[in-house]
XYZ file of C-alpha atoms in Angstrom:
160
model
C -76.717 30.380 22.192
C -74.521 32.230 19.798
C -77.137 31.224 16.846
C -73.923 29.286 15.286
C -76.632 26.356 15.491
C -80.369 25.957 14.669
C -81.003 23.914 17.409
C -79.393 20.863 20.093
C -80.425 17.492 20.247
C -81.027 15.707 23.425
C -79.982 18.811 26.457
C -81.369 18.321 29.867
C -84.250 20.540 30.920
C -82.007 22.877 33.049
C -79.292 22.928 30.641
C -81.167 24.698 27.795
C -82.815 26.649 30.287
C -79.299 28.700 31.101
C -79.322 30.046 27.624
C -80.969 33.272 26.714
C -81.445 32.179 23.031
C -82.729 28.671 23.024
C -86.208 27.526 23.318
C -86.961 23.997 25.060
C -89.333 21.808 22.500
C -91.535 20.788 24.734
C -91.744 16.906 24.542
C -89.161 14.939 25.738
C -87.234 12.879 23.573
C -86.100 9.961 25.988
C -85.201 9.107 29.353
C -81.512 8.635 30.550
C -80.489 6.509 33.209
C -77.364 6.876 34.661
C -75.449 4.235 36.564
C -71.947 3.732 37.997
C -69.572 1.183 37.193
C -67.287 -0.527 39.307
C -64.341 -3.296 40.065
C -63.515 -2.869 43.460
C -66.169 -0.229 45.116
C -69.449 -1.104 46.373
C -71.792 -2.441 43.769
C -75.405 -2.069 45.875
C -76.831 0.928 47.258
C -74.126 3.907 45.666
C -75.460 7.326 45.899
C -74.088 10.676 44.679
C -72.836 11.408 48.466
C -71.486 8.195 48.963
C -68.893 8.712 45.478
C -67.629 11.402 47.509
C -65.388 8.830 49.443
C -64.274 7.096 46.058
C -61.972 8.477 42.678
C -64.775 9.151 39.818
C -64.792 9.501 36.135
C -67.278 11.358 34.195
C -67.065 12.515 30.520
C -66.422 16.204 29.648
C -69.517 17.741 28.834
C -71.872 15.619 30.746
C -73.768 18.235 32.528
C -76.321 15.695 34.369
C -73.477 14.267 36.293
C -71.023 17.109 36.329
C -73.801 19.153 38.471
C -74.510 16.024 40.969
C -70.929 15.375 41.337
C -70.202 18.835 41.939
C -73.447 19.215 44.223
C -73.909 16.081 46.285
C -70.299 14.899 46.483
C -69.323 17.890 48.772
C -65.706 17.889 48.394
C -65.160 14.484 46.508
C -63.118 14.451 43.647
C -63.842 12.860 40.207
C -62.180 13.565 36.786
C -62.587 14.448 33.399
C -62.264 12.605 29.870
C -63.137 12.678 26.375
C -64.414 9.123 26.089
C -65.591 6.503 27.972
C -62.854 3.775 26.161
C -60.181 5.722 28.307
C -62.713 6.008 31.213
C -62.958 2.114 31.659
C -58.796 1.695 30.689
C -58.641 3.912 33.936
C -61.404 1.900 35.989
C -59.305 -1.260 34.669
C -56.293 0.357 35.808
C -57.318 1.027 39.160
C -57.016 4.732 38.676
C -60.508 5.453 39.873
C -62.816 3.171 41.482
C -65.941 4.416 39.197
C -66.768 5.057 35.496
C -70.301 7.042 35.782
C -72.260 6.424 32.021
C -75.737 6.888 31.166
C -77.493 3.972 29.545
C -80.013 5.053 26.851
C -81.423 2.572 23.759
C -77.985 1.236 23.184
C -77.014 0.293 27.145
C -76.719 -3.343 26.819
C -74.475 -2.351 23.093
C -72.686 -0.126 24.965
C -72.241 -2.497 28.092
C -71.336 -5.434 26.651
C -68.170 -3.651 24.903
C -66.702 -3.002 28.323
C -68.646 -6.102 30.736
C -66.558 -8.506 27.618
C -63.040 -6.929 28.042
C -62.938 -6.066 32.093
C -63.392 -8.703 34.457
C -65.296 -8.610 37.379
C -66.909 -5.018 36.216
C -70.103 -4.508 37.796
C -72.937 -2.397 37.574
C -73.667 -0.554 40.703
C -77.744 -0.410 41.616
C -79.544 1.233 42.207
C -79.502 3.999 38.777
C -77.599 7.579 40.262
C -80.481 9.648 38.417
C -83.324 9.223 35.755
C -83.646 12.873 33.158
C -85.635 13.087 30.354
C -84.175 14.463 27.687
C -85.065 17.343 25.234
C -83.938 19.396 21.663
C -84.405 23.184 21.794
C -84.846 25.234 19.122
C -82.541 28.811 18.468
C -85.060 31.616 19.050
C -85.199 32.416 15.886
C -86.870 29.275 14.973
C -89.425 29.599 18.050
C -92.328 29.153 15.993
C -91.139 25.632 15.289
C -91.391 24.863 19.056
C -94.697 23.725 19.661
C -94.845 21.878 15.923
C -91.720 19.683 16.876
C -93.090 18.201 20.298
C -96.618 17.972 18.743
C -94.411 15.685 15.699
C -92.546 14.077 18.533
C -95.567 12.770 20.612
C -97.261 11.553 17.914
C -94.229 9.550 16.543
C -93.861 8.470 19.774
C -97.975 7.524 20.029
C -97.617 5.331 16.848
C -94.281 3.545 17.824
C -96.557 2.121 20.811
């Protein structure tokens, strides 16, 4: 927002939306799915409301989740950390009951690191949330707005 940057890659709607001097390209770029990840809690049926009663671990900086947690929890708790390696450690650890991580392209890359070194980890269903996903622009560069999503559908029209 600052202008330290000519634009973000991959920002929820919403999030780009709170600042005054970024502009939302208009296509979105992909579609996140976010799950949580369990030992010992309930695998089927997990909601936002229902973490509320369990300990939680999100990333820092993961807005999508920080704002459901925060939301639809109503008083739960979760924590914070900088990477999902220490995340899982604390899910193998029994330190919280769930590890919430989006899946994107790489979700089975990314799940079979942890589904190989924790046993009986689980994936609880259904997804938490579905967002698409979107870069934004600096204002400065607004003109270049329309021209990226225009670049973006088409790339994604011939990758069909």
């Amino acid at each position: 927002d600052a202008g330290e940057y000519d634009g973000e890659f991959l920002r929820i709607k919403k999030t780009i939306e709170e600042y005054s001097n970024l502009v939302i390209v208009n296509e979105p770029i992909l579609i996140i799915t976010m799950y949580a990840y369990t030992i010992n809690g309930m695998d089927k049926n997990i909601t936002w409301e229902k973490l509320k009663d369990f300990r939680v671990v999100v990333l820092f900086g993961n807005k999508l989740a920080e704002r459901n947690l925060q939301y639809k929890m109503k008083k739960g708790v979760f924590e914070q950390v900088k990477d999902y390696n220490l995340a899982f450690r604390m899910l193998e650890n029994n330190r919280v009951d769930y590890v919430i991580m989006e899946s994107v392209v790489d979700k089975e890359e990314r799940e079979n690191i942890f589904f190989g070194k924790i046993k009986n980890l689980k994936r609880a269903e259904p997804y938490l949330i579905e967002s698409e996903m979107y870069f934004s622009v600096n204002r400065k560069y607004i003109y270049l707005a329309d021209k990226l999503a225009d670049i973006i559908r088409k790339i994604k029209k011939e990758s069909k």
